[in-house]
Tab-separated table of C-alpha atoms (C1' of nucleotides) in Angstrom:
chain	number	residue	atom	x	y	z
A	32	MET	CA	277.177	82.003	104.382
A	33	LEU	CA	275.104	85.213	104.060
A	34	THR	CA	273.812	86.638	101.030
A	35	SER	CA	274.975	89.741	99.175
A	36	LEU	CA	272.127	91.659	100.540
A	37	SER	CA	272.692	90.580	104.117
A	38	TYR	CA	276.417	92.088	103.885
A	39	ALA	CA	274.930	95.059	102.229
A	40	LEU	CA	272.869	95.525	105.352
A	41	LEU	CA	275.707	94.770	107.715
A	42	GLY	CA	278.092	97.168	106.071
A	43	LEU	CA	275.382	100.084	105.994
A	44	ILE	CA	274.597	99.382	109.685
A	45	GLY	CA	278.129	99.598	110.290
A	46	GLN	CA	278.322	103.149	108.865
A	47	ALA	CA	275.715	104.234	111.263
A	48	PRO	CA	272.815	102.910	113.352
A	49	ARG	CA	269.716	102.647	111.050
A	50	SER	CA	266.293	101.114	111.042
A	51	GLY	CA	264.931	98.789	108.718
A	52	TYR	CA	262.706	101.577	106.684
A	53	GLU	CA	265.810	103.553	106.413
A	54	LEU	CA	267.960	100.770	104.903
A	55	MET	CA	264.881	99.955	102.607
A	56	ASN	CA	264.776	103.764	101.414
A	57	LEU	CA	268.583	103.783	100.738
A	58	PHE	CA	268.046	100.625	98.451
A	59	ARG	CA	265.010	102.313	96.787
A	60	THR	CA	266.698	105.701	96.206
A	61	THR	CA	270.280	104.824	95.178
A	62	PRO	CA	271.922	102.430	92.772
A	63	LEU	CA	272.151	100.242	95.941
A	64	GLY	CA	268.633	99.277	94.513
A	65	ARG	CA	270.488	96.544	92.458
A	66	TYR	CA	270.992	94.448	95.656
A	67	SER	CA	267.085	94.580	96.068
A	68	GLY	CA	265.089	96.837	98.248
A	69	SER	CA	261.898	95.203	98.874
A	70	PRO	CA	260.276	95.003	102.485
A	71	GLY	CA	259.867	91.161	101.807
A	72	ALA	CA	263.773	90.599	101.466
A	73	ILE	CA	264.975	93.186	104.038
A	74	TYR	CA	263.038	92.578	107.011
A	75	PRO	CA	263.547	88.920	107.108
A	76	ALA	CA	267.257	89.281	106.318
A	77	LEU	CA	267.547	91.698	109.286
A	78	LYS	CA	265.832	88.955	111.431
A	79	VAL	CA	268.172	86.511	110.597
A	80	LEU	CA	271.151	88.790	111.254
A	81	GLU	CA	269.744	89.607	114.688
A	82	THR	CA	269.057	85.905	115.476
A	83	SER	CA	272.641	85.286	114.393
A	84	ARG	CA	273.809	88.036	116.768
A	85	LEU	CA	275.550	89.884	114.105
A	86	ILE	CA	273.404	93.202	114.612
A	87	HIS	CA	271.325	94.102	117.632
A	88	GLY	CA	268.175	96.248	117.397
A	89	VAL	CA	267.526	98.765	120.089
A	90	VAL	CA	263.863	99.129	120.381
A	91	LYS	CA	262.381	102.606	120.248
A	92	ARG	CA	258.726	102.899	120.872
A	93	PRO	CA	258.246	99.645	122.702
A	94	SER	CA	255.196	98.013	124.184
A	95	THR	CA	253.159	99.122	120.998
A	96	LEU	CA	252.146	96.523	118.267
A	97	ARG	CA	254.422	98.525	115.798
A	98	PRO	CA	257.895	98.783	117.410
A	99	LYS	CA	260.792	100.507	115.649
A	100	ARG	CA	264.050	99.172	115.974
A	101	MET	CA	267.373	100.792	115.412
A	102	TYR	CA	270.073	98.348	114.415
A	103	ARG	CA	273.824	98.481	115.529
A	104	LEU	CA	276.643	96.232	114.648
A	105	THR	CA	277.760	93.722	117.483
A	106	ALA	CA	281.388	92.929	117.687
A	107	GLN	CA	280.510	89.596	115.882
A	108	GLY	CA	278.968	91.513	113.269
A	109	ARG	CA	282.071	93.777	112.832
A	110	LEU	CA	284.219	90.758	112.649
A	111	ALA	CA	281.872	89.116	109.965
A	112	LEU	CA	281.835	92.191	107.767
A	113	ARG	CA	285.636	92.466	108.147
A	114	ARG	CA	286.126	88.803	107.050
A	115	TRP	CA	283.673	89.189	103.881
A	116	LEU	CA	285.677	92.314	102.894
A	117	GLN	CA	288.864	90.752	103.174
A	118	GLN	CA	288.152	87.528	101.408
A	119	PRO	CA	290.391	86.561	98.464
A	120	MET	CA	289.068	87.409	95.204
A	121	THR	CA	288.604	84.667	92.640
A	122	ILE	CA	288.275	84.726	88.991
A	123	ASP	CA	284.716	83.354	89.396
A	124	ASP	CA	284.037	86.431	91.747
A	125	ALA	CA	284.823	88.530	88.705
A	126	ALA	CA	282.902	86.335	86.234
A	127	PHE	CA	279.490	85.898	88.095
A	128	ARG	CA	279.416	88.135	91.022
A	129	GLU	CA	281.021	91.170	89.975
A	130	PRO	CA	278.363	93.348	91.618
A	131	GLU	CA	279.214	91.836	94.898
A	132	LEU	CA	282.722	93.007	94.617
A	133	THR	CA	281.939	96.487	93.672
A	134	LEU	CA	279.684	96.422	96.906
A	135	ARG	CA	282.660	95.117	98.722
A	136	PHE	CA	284.738	98.236	97.604
A	137	ALA	CA	281.859	100.576	98.647
A	138	LEU	CA	281.572	99.200	101.972
A	139	MET	CA	285.322	98.808	102.868
A	140	GLU	CA	285.882	102.556	103.401
A	141	GLY	CA	286.609	103.028	107.210
A	142	VAL	CA	286.666	99.263	108.018
A	143	LEU	CA	289.960	98.375	106.156
A	144	ASP	CA	293.135	100.144	106.204
A	145	ASP	CA	294.755	101.875	103.305
A	146	LYS	CA	296.893	98.843	102.505
A	147	ALA	CA	294.177	96.508	102.216
A	148	ILE	CA	292.104	98.945	100.164
A	149	GLU	CA	294.987	99.321	97.613
A	150	ARG	CA	295.630	95.535	97.660
A	151	PHE	CA	291.591	94.912	96.737
A	152	LEU	CA	291.705	97.557	93.935
A	153	LYS	CA	295.127	96.041	92.490
A	154	ASP	CA	293.523	92.440	92.836
A	155	PHE	CA	290.328	93.655	91.177
A	156	SER	CA	292.209	95.256	88.280
A	157	ALA	CA	294.236	92.083	87.631
A	158	ILE	CA	291.619	89.789	87.957
A	159	CYS	CA	289.088	91.944	85.546
A	160	ASP	CA	292.053	91.732	82.868
A	161	GLU	CA	292.486	88.059	83.512
A	162	TYR	CA	288.756	87.328	83.028
A	163	ALA	CA	288.733	89.753	79.809
A	164	ALA	CA	291.607	87.691	78.633
A	165	SER	CA	289.769	84.389	79.115
A	166	ILE	CA	286.579	85.682	77.229
A	167	GLU	CA	288.952	86.540	74.319
A	168	GLY	CA	290.015	82.829	74.168
A	169	HIS	CA	286.235	81.915	73.239
A	170	LEU	CA	286.183	84.503	70.563
A	171	LYS	CA	288.585	82.299	68.374
A	172	LYS	CA	286.568	79.326	68.970
A	173	PRO	CA	285.004	78.020	65.653
A	174	GLY	CA	281.091	77.875	65.327
A	175	MET	CA	280.575	81.372	67.025
A	176	THR	CA	278.014	83.551	65.164
A	177	LEU	CA	278.781	87.331	64.343
A	178	HIS	CA	276.383	88.463	67.180
A	179	GLY	CA	278.168	85.856	69.665
A	180	ARG	CA	281.496	87.387	68.779
A	181	LEU	CA	280.153	90.849	69.311
A	182	ALA	CA	278.465	90.146	72.300
A	183	LEU	CA	281.633	88.555	73.889
A	184	GLN	CA	283.604	91.722	72.797
A	185	GLY	CA	281.082	93.749	74.700
A	186	GLY	CA	281.809	91.742	77.798
A	187	ILE	CA	285.728	92.055	77.164
A	188	ASP	CA	285.372	95.949	76.834
A	189	ALA	CA	283.238	96.212	80.051
A	190	TYR	CA	285.749	94.129	82.105
A	191	ARG	CA	288.730	96.178	80.551
A	192	ALA	CA	286.850	99.345	81.571
A	193	ARG	CA	286.563	98.006	85.191
A	194	ALA	CA	290.306	97.218	85.140
A	195	GLU	CA	290.975	100.782	84.228
A	196	TRP	CA	288.347	102.120	86.672
A	197	ALA	CA	290.298	100.306	89.414
A	198	LYS	CA	293.765	101.755	88.398
A	199	ARG	CA	292.354	105.327	88.515
A	200	ALA	CA	290.718	104.385	92.002
A	201	ILE	CA	293.768	103.644	93.281
A	202	ARG	CA	295.520	107.049	92.652
A	203	ARG	CA	292.118	108.585	93.993
A	204	VAL	CA	292.274	106.956	97.197
A	205	ARG	CA	296.008	107.360	97.745
A	206	ALA	CA	295.389	111.184	97.174
A	207	GLU	CA	292.808	111.181	99.677
A	208	HIS	CA	294.608	108.990	102.189
A	209	SER	CA	297.787	111.351	102.034
A	210	ARG	CA	295.621	114.271	102.680
A	211	ASP	CA	293.664	112.748	105.571
A	212	GLY	CA	297.245	111.430	107.028
A	213	SER	CA	298.457	115.150	107.077
A	214	ARG	CA	295.078	116.604	108.413
A	215	SER	CA	294.181	114.451	111.159
A	216	ASP	CA	295.742	111.157	112.146
A	217	LYS	CA	293.382	109.880	114.609
A	218	GLN	CA	289.582	109.513	114.255
A	219	ARG	CA	288.156	106.372	112.998
A	220	LYS	CA	285.172	103.976	113.229
A	221	GLY	CA	281.665	104.850	113.427
A	222	GLN	CA	281.951	108.255	111.981
A	223	ARG	CA	279.644	109.385	109.093
A	224	SER	CA	279.672	112.076	106.619
A	225	PRO	CA	278.108	115.213	107.382
B	289	MET	CA	256.245	85.879	81.265
B	290	LEU	CA	259.108	83.403	80.734
B	291	THR	CA	262.374	83.969	82.417
B	292	SER	CA	265.829	84.953	80.789
B	293	LEU	CA	266.976	81.406	80.757
B	294	SER	CA	263.671	80.228	79.064
B	295	TYR	CA	264.251	82.846	76.177
B	296	ALA	CA	267.926	81.688	75.977
B	297	LEU	CA	266.748	78.295	75.374
B	298	LEU	CA	264.293	79.368	73.119
B	299	GLY	CA	266.665	81.277	70.804
B	300	LEU	CA	269.429	78.344	71.113
B	301	ILE	CA	266.677	76.075	70.177
B	302	GLY	CA	265.720	78.240	67.303
B	303	GLN	CA	269.341	78.306	65.845
B	304	ALA	CA	269.362	74.418	65.567
B	305	PRO	CA	267.349	71.664	67.103
B	306	ARG	CA	269.031	70.631	70.128
B	307	SER	CA	268.765	68.197	72.986
B	308	GLY	CA	268.480	69.245	76.743
B	309	TYR	CA	272.197	67.875	77.304
B	310	GLU	CA	273.425	69.895	74.501
B	311	LEU	CA	271.843	73.148	75.715
B	312	MET	CA	273.349	72.307	79.391
B	313	ASN	CA	276.956	72.143	78.011
B	314	LEU	CA	276.366	75.281	75.892
B	315	PHE	CA	275.581	76.993	79.118
B	316	ARG	CA	278.381	75.130	80.964
B	317	THR	CA	281.272	75.646	78.463
B	318	THR	CA	280.623	79.263	77.162
B	319	PRO	CA	280.039	82.744	78.927
B	320	LEU	CA	276.267	81.810	78.365
B	321	GLY	CA	276.755	80.153	81.684
B	322	ARG	CA	275.801	83.386	83.326
B	323	TYR	CA	272.275	82.476	82.581
B	324	SER	CA	272.710	79.502	84.432
B	325	GLY	CA	273.453	75.969	83.599
B	326	SER	CA	272.258	73.595	85.975
B	327	PRO	CA	270.170	70.217	85.124
B	328	GLY	CA	267.683	71.481	87.829
B	329	ALA	CA	267.183	74.759	86.104
B	330	ILE	CA	267.218	73.600	82.348
B	331	TYR	CA	265.260	70.479	82.265
B	332	PRO	CA	262.015	71.835	84.183
B	333	ALA	CA	262.477	74.925	82.083
B	334	LEU	CA	262.305	72.882	78.870
B	335	LYS	CA	259.377	70.894	80.255
B	336	VAL	CA	257.515	74.234	80.788
B	337	LEU	CA	258.250	75.305	77.186
B	338	GLU	CA	256.901	72.110	75.916
B	339	THR	CA	253.792	72.335	77.915
B	340	SER	CA	253.201	75.914	76.620
B	341	ARG	CA	253.776	74.457	73.146
B	342	LEU	CA	256.534	77.049	72.404
B	343	ILE	CA	258.844	73.951	71.479
B	344	HIS	CA	258.512	70.482	70.643
B	345	GLY	CA	260.672	67.338	71.565
B	346	VAL	CA	261.023	64.691	69.092
B	347	VAL	CA	261.796	61.459	71.088
B	348	LYS	CA	264.834	59.628	69.799
B	349	ARG	CA	265.403	56.385	71.596
B	350	PRO	CA	261.376	55.704	72.451
B	351	SER	CA	260.153	53.156	74.839
B	352	THR	CA	263.043	53.192	77.117
B	353	LEU	CA	263.037	54.622	80.618
B	354	ARG	CA	265.741	57.127	79.586
B	355	PRO	CA	264.192	58.639	76.394
B	356	LYS	CA	266.128	61.393	74.515
B	357	ARG	CA	264.504	64.400	73.035
B	358	MET	CA	265.828	66.773	70.270
B	359	TYR	CA	263.805	70.159	70.571
B	360	ARG	CA	262.492	72.419	67.699
B	361	LEU	CA	260.635	75.608	68.001
B	362	THR	CA	256.931	75.420	67.206
B	363	ALA	CA	255.365	78.399	65.104
B	364	GLN	CA	254.258	79.835	68.424
B	365	GLY	CA	257.846	79.432	69.894
B	366	ARG	CA	259.296	81.417	66.984
B	367	LEU	CA	256.661	84.001	67.524
B	368	ALA	CA	257.215	84.415	71.186
B	369	LEU	CA	261.008	84.681	70.663
B	370	ARG	CA	260.549	87.178	68.069
B	371	ARG	CA	258.166	89.468	70.281
B	372	TRP	CA	260.866	89.207	73.139
B	373	LEU	CA	263.598	90.331	70.838
B	374	GLN	CA	261.303	93.033	69.641
B	375	GLN	CA	260.166	94.444	73.145
B	376	PRO	CA	260.993	98.036	73.577
B	377	MET	CA	263.826	98.968	75.953
B	378	THR	CA	263.419	100.663	78.853
B	379	ILE	CA	265.859	102.518	81.156
B	380	ASP	CA	265.370	99.897	83.772
B	381	ASP	CA	266.217	97.047	81.380
B	382	ALA	CA	269.746	98.860	81.198
B	383	ALA	CA	269.879	99.287	84.952
B	384	PHE	CA	268.681	96.041	86.273
B	385	ARG	CA	268.613	93.674	83.444
B	386	GLU	CA	271.394	94.631	81.253
B	387	PRO	CA	272.574	91.076	80.748
B	388	GLU	CA	269.024	90.138	79.218
B	389	LEU	CA	269.716	92.943	76.602
B	390	THR	CA	272.983	91.622	75.795
B	391	LEU	CA	271.323	88.017	75.554
B	392	ARG	CA	268.707	89.314	73.054
B	393	PHE	CA	271.390	90.959	70.810
B	394	ALA	CA	273.298	87.679	70.804
B	395	LEU	CA	270.058	85.672	69.894
B	396	MET	CA	268.474	88.109	67.365
B	397	GLU	CA	270.857	87.317	64.579
B	398	GLY	CA	269.025	85.497	61.665
B	399	VAL	CA	265.673	86.223	63.422
B	400	LEU	CA	265.259	89.889	63.201
B	401	ASP	CA	266.033	91.890	60.154
B	402	ASP	CA	269.075	94.255	59.633
B	403	LYS	CA	266.925	97.282	60.364
B	404	ALA	CA	265.536	96.118	63.644
B	405	ILE	CA	269.205	95.021	64.592
B	406	GLU	CA	270.558	98.498	64.062
B	407	ARG	CA	267.546	100.023	65.894
B	408	PHE	CA	268.311	97.931	68.942
B	409	LEU	CA	271.921	98.784	69.099
B	410	LYS	CA	271.081	102.371	68.614
B	411	ASP	CA	268.572	102.268	71.547
B	412	PHE	CA	270.889	100.281	73.655
B	413	SER	CA	273.716	102.963	73.153
B	414	ALA	CA	271.327	105.815	73.868
B	415	ILE	CA	269.910	104.125	76.953
B	416	CYS	CA	273.208	103.255	78.325
B	417	ASP	CA	274.386	106.901	78.020
B	418	GLU	CA	270.791	107.967	79.449
B	419	TYR	CA	271.415	105.705	82.411
B	420	ALA	CA	275.219	106.789	82.836
B	421	ALA	CA	274.031	110.333	83.208
B	422	SER	CA	271.464	109.452	85.775
B	423	ILE	CA	274.001	107.680	87.748
B	424	GLU	CA	276.062	110.926	87.490
B	425	GLY	CA	273.150	112.781	89.081
B	426	HIS	CA	273.808	110.508	92.298
B	427	LEU	CA	277.543	111.553	92.374
B	428	LYS	CA	276.475	115.144	93.261
B	429	LYS	CA	274.258	114.306	96.200
B	430	PRO	CA	275.692	115.026	99.718
B	431	GLY	CA	276.407	112.431	102.221
B	432	MET	CA	278.364	110.212	99.477
B	433	THR	CA	281.334	108.677	100.818
B	434	LEU	CA	284.409	108.598	98.696
B	435	HIS	CA	284.121	104.944	97.933
B	436	GLY	CA	280.543	105.476	97.300
B	437	ARG	CA	281.424	108.012	94.549
B	438	LEU	CA	284.204	105.852	93.167
B	439	ALA	CA	281.844	102.774	93.019
B	440	LEU	CA	279.394	104.954	91.083
B	441	GLN	CA	282.112	106.345	88.561
B	442	GLY	CA	282.917	102.598	87.998
B	443	GLY	CA	279.162	102.014	87.045
B	444	ILE	CA	279.317	105.114	84.822
B	445	ASP	CA	282.486	104.096	82.979
B	446	ALA	CA	280.970	100.556	82.482
B	447	TYR	CA	277.872	102.152	80.979
B	448	ARG	CA	279.737	104.516	78.642
B	449	ALA	CA	281.805	101.565	77.514
B	450	ARG	CA	278.663	99.559	76.640
B	451	ALA	CA	277.527	102.652	74.905
B	452	GLU	CA	280.724	102.939	72.791
B	453	TRP	CA	280.482	99.160	72.167
B	454	ALA	CA	277.038	99.383	70.802
B	455	LYS	CA	278.209	102.194	68.219
B	456	ARG	CA	281.106	100.017	66.962
B	457	ALA	CA	278.609	96.907	66.801
B	458	ILE	CA	276.544	98.905	64.428
B	459	ARG	CA	279.231	99.611	61.875
B	460	ARG	CA	280.290	95.849	62.453
B	461	VAL	CA	276.705	94.211	61.513
B	462	ARG	CA	276.513	97.039	58.536
B	463	ALA	CA	279.632	95.655	57.081
B	464	GLU	CA	278.607	91.937	57.295
B	465	HIS	CA	275.162	92.631	56.039
B	466	SER	CA	276.453	94.585	52.937
B	467	ARG	CA	278.707	91.717	52.256
B	468	ASP	CA	276.018	89.348	52.936
B	469	GLY	CA	273.700	91.330	50.497
B	470	SER	CA	276.228	91.164	47.675
B	471	ARG	CA	276.920	87.602	48.113
B	472	SER	CA	273.631	85.692	48.713
B	473	ASP	CA	270.387	87.678	49.054
B	474	LYS	CA	268.596	84.521	49.850
B	475	GLN	CA	269.002	81.775	52.531
B	476	ARG	CA	267.651	82.490	55.916
B	477	LYS	CA	266.233	80.679	58.712
B	478	GLY	CA	267.297	77.463	60.390
B	479	GLN	CA	270.897	77.806	59.217
B	480	ARG	CA	273.774	77.116	61.293
B	481	SER	CA	277.352	78.113	61.138
B	482	PRO	CA	279.563	75.024	60.231
C	217	DA	C1'	282.492	43.647	82.326
C	218	DA	C1'	283.937	48.025	83.674
C	219	DA	C1'	284.453	52.949	83.109
C	220	DG	C1'	283.083	57.003	81.389
C	221	DG	C1'	280.936	60.096	79.062
C	222	DC	C1'	275.948	60.966	77.189
C	223	DA	C1'	271.328	62.126	79.052
C	224	DT	C1'	267.300	63.081	81.761
C	225	DG	C1'	265.459	63.900	85.833
C	226	DT	C1'	263.849	64.972	90.980
C	227	DA	C1'	264.120	66.574	96.140
C	228	DA	C1'	265.152	69.646	99.337
C	229	DG	C1'	266.494	74.143	100.534
C	230	DG	C1'	267.241	78.904	100.139
C	231	DT	C1'	266.301	83.654	98.486
C	232	DG	C1'	263.937	86.799	96.249
C	233	DT	C1'	259.424	89.146	94.319
C	234	DT	C1'	254.682	90.872	94.407
C	235	DA	C1'	251.026	92.106	96.764
C	236	DC	C1'	248.884	92.842	100.814
C	237	DA	C1'	248.031	94.240	105.805
C	238	DT	C1'	248.608	96.819	109.557
C	239	DG	C1'	249.814	100.152	112.982
C	240	DA	C1'	252.333	104.782	114.390
C	241	DT	C1'	253.125	109.754	113.640
C	242	DT	C1'	252.986	114.153	111.991
C	243	DG	C1'	251.017	118.092	109.541
C	244	DT	C1'	247.165	120.554	108.058
D	292	DA	C1'	239.827	114.425	111.315
D	293	DC	C1'	242.173	113.207	107.609
D	294	DA	C1'	245.826	112.207	104.671
D	295	DA	C1'	250.403	111.339	103.946
D	296	DT	C1'	254.231	109.401	105.296
D	297	DC	C1'	256.808	106.500	108.564
D	298	DA	C1'	257.581	101.669	109.658
D	299	DT	C1'	257.192	96.826	110.037
D	300	DG	C1'	255.543	92.540	108.547
D	301	DT	C1'	253.617	88.258	106.221
D	302	DA	C1'	251.648	84.917	102.717
D	303	DA	C1'	252.033	83.082	98.175
D	304	DC	C1'	254.669	82.133	94.760
D	305	DA	C1'	258.475	81.572	91.364
D	306	DC	C1'	262.840	80.431	90.502
D	307	DC	C1'	267.272	78.820	90.990
D	308	DT	C1'	271.136	75.876	93.619
D	309	DT	C1'	273.168	71.778	95.307
D	310	DA	C1'	273.112	66.960	95.360
D	311	DC	C1'	271.474	63.217	94.218
D	312	DA	C1'	269.391	59.221	91.298
D	313	DT	C1'	269.008	56.562	87.387
D	314	DG	C1'	269.594	54.665	82.933
D	315	DC	C1'	271.857	54.305	78.286
D	316	DC	C1'	275.627	53.701	75.073
D	317	DT	C1'	280.608	53.258	73.494
D	318	DT	C1'	285.111	52.086	74.113
D	319	DT	C1'	288.560	49.568	76.018
DNA sequence: AAAGGCATGTAAGGTGTTACATGATTGT
DNA sequence: ACAATCATGTAACACCTTACATGCCTTT
């Protein structure tokens, strides 16, 4: 199993060919930074992805001591990405790996179809509500301090907010999709916003 | 610098003397589990805290191959905990270490005074709003995909929810404190809910 | 006396961080 | 020629996870 960082790299390379440096800057200058953006993590991760044949680096500036590589997804890489994006969602994902779910959502545009995206958001909303309810269970337990209960309430509020967000997001992607559908029914894959 | 896990242990031991096993179960059976609850993390961390003289383990069942230890804070440990709880809050804490802030709130009851607790919540609310606003800045940047923008919006919503929670929490702790104040002005330190 | 929960611990492995090292290219 | 930025990489270290090992104690 790959890490979140590796999948983030896979997803970003899928959007457009990119170099390690470019990826590093994306992490450093955007909220993607949550998934870590140090060269000591990114370059080794890219190496692993390349030896696993999920990405392939085309070497610019060859036969120097400091070659530059532009990475692209291989067919295998595209498949691995898609499998990760389509993974069934568990309550543990919501509880302990919520950022990875958000990452999946951010990277599934242009890879999964409208139906799968809507499914994802519905599941996400439901699972966030479910997890919020499970925290509520702890609230009633004896021996909880005031701050303990308040901290739990904060968690509940945050997950409820996530669930509401997902419901709004469904409407937003629907609106976008119907516009896209009436405008241009073809054109997919490998495109990038201008 | 100690890790979140170490401070969590410090805080929990401060609430009442506890054994490693007891601590492990607290992590396993409550939302504290976010801060990890495997024996491979907890026992070594306790050992480090003891060699740093922040906690002290009283050995029950001595002169066996499997001694049992009940840990208590030392004066140094109490001080280290207090310093961590009182640390000034940065926007980076909110952005990358929000769970640690929540942990601090949960563990400051009975250690910091009412004033410091209210200060913490006010700062937390302000910094969450500030960070939410800084994400909003990214929303306007060109080159953002639809999903990218929606994911950012999710982050904004979550941080706004945190900020609102903190405001409600201030009222809750105020109410509790005024009740406490009129009931029993003394009695602090080392107590535990029944 | 066997089972199951209490209780502590270690070994191997993976992944990340910080800090550093180094080379290439471009603009002044 | 120099500085800044582009660009890649490594070494040391810290910490956590999983899986396992082991022993004590209580109940049946």
